[in-house]
């Protein structure tokens, strides 16, 4: 056993969501290392000095300020930390340097073990063009397309026309959904080329692109592989990862409801063929697109551990981090293919600090004022790197945690996920639990009728939250009314309270009016016992309840107050057609207009980068630019004014 490992958080895979991922991952790496009797060292940026993984590790080293280029991507600083702590190995985590061959080479020169594959495998599989050629040679099914590098927008259009629309434009060095665009026509191709190359350069330092046939309405199914340095390799079954937004996974499960044993075996065998073709050694993932006829095509190979690896651990009983460490030390695999089981079912929901009502999830930032994980439930696992009081900042990824549930059957694991989401307490930031809960309780998801187009098909007009039935509306209003009365009585029982009562104190029946959405309800509350529960509310009678995963605002007023409320002037909504506000916190990448310019409806005005994704902000009408309130390089918050139109 190696006496000391350097369990790093190198992190932040070229996007805003790396901080939390690496906290998550280092947290699990450290737990496994402790189990194996291995000492650990955590690296961190200055803003992460109090992160969970830092507190868990035996030692910690600050490698620079918040920007990833100055800390988690700073090889010199990280190598200095390796030398200073006399670490013997590095576990690189999920992203950034985890698939950087230069980093692995520099570690080798220092005689430090890289807990991952050899550099030639990282290089071969890290380049989508080279990996596709290797896959073809290894007799792995591949997607039809252009195997060379696309250099200009016009060349991209010609290639797309030759392949036939729709096509997928993707970064050659990409991953995690970055640098990917679907093009349905020539205009889409030109725009996709521009944005994908910009995202690729920003995320990976490599703007090369390739184009291939887009398989409409596919499933995204991946095979976990494990290989050692002695030529042994096994596949650890599949993970269904089709629920995605912006090509990034949201909910995963293992195994897949779609695969039969024959297709599973064929995919597993091809994944192992590819691993052996590049002499792969470590845990890795081969991703496939699968069409409705169960034809499958190689997508890419990730030469690292995936975010969703816990669900594979649940159904196989293997600790994949432990297996990676053993392989890096030089041990042979402990298992043969016939030893790999599928025991039960597991789900993973990615809990993000995001607003799910905006493009299924735009980043939210803030401090976790209250945070309670549902770990008191059986067969529930939460991999997180945050705690109450932690900050979700603009610098890193907004992932809060990975919520994993397990059951003997799919139905049991799914019910457990529903309970876990209902018992998760997150305050201080906007989160995506409403979307997660709606996904896992939707009839199509329950039946297994899913694809990568699930979200836009189920919610064509965007996610609106849970749509209440009549009985559910009554239950919600009744709960809010009871809480309102409870709060009123609590306030009035405080000694010395001079507040004028809004309801009669000495009463056992109260008649109220409740506003839910645009509709008013008459409510009668009867006191039936001395026990009440209190929830926070504001002075104007607004109570926010999380019900069936979605937050609802109910306004409770006395009958008199409700009658007088009709005379209150309505707040005039802002004319959003004449202004452009940022829908998320991010960085202004480009401003394409200036005062006096005339813009057409749909014309790009500026580009905001969030989570290393380029988001084009466009005009909603034909107008003249009045003022520009932003410039490239500036950081903007959600709701900040960007441009005014006349």
PDB file of C-alpha atoms in Angstrom, residues 1-2 5 36 89 113-116 118 227-232 281-282 322-334:
ATOM      1  CA  UNK A   1       0.000   0.000   0.000  1.00  0.00           C
ATOM      2  CA  UNK A   2       1.342   3.415  -0.920  1.00  0.00           C
ATOM      3  CA  UNK A   5      -1.523   9.822  -1.845  1.00  0.00           C
ATOM      4  CA  UNK A  36      -7.345   2.034   2.541  1.00  0.00           C
ATOM      5  CA  UNK A  89       0.645   9.964  -6.343  1.00  0.00           C
ATOM      6  CA  UNK A 113       2.154   8.186  -9.959  1.00  0.00           C
ATOM      7  CA  UNK A 114      -0.791   9.537 -11.923  1.00  0.00           C
ATOM      8  CA  UNK A 115      -3.920   7.665 -10.831  1.00  0.00           C
ATOM      9  CA  UNK A 116      -5.354   7.310 -14.299  1.00  0.00           C
ATOM     10  CA  UNK A 118      -1.077   6.309 -19.465  1.00  0.00           C
ATOM     11  CA  UNK A 227      -8.530  -2.206 -17.105  1.00  0.00           C
ATOM     12  CA  UNK A 228      -5.156  -2.948 -15.522  1.00  0.00           C
ATOM     13  CA  UNK A 229      -1.550  -2.730 -16.699  1.00  0.00           C
ATOM     14  CA  UNK A 230      -1.433  -6.476 -17.446  1.00  0.00           C
ATOM     15  CA  UNK A 231      -3.827  -6.546 -20.396  1.00  0.00           C
ATOM     16  CA  UNK A 232      -6.968  -7.406 -18.406  1.00  0.00           C
ATOM     17  CA  UNK A 281      -5.350   1.040 -17.666  1.00  0.00           C
ATOM     18  CA  UNK A 282      -7.686   2.551 -15.037  1.00  0.00           C
ATOM     19  CA  UNK A 322     -10.263   1.914  -4.870  1.00  0.00           C
ATOM     20  CA  UNK A 323      -9.932  -0.009  -8.144  1.00  0.00           C
ATOM     21  CA  UNK A 324      -8.204   2.980  -9.779  1.00  0.00           C
ATOM     22  CA  UNK A 325      -5.712   3.186  -6.920  1.00  0.00           C
ATOM     23  CA  UNK A 326      -4.970  -0.532  -7.098  1.00  0.00           C
ATOM     24  CA  UNK A 327      -4.436  -0.400 -10.869  1.00  0.00           C
ATOM     25  CA  UNK A 328      -2.152   2.646 -10.538  1.00  0.00           C
ATOM     26  CA  UNK A 329      -0.055   0.721  -7.995  1.00  0.00           C
ATOM     27  CA  UNK A 330       0.328  -2.106 -10.504  1.00  0.00           C
ATOM     28  CA  UNK A 331      -2.031  -4.762  -9.174  1.00  0.00           C
ATOM     29  CA  UNK A 332      -4.055  -6.971 -11.504  1.00  0.00           C
ATOM     30  CA  UNK A 333      -7.839  -6.715 -11.575  1.00  0.00           C
ATOM     31  CA  UNK A 334      -9.543  -8.653  -8.824  1.00  0.00           C
TER      32      UNK A 334
END
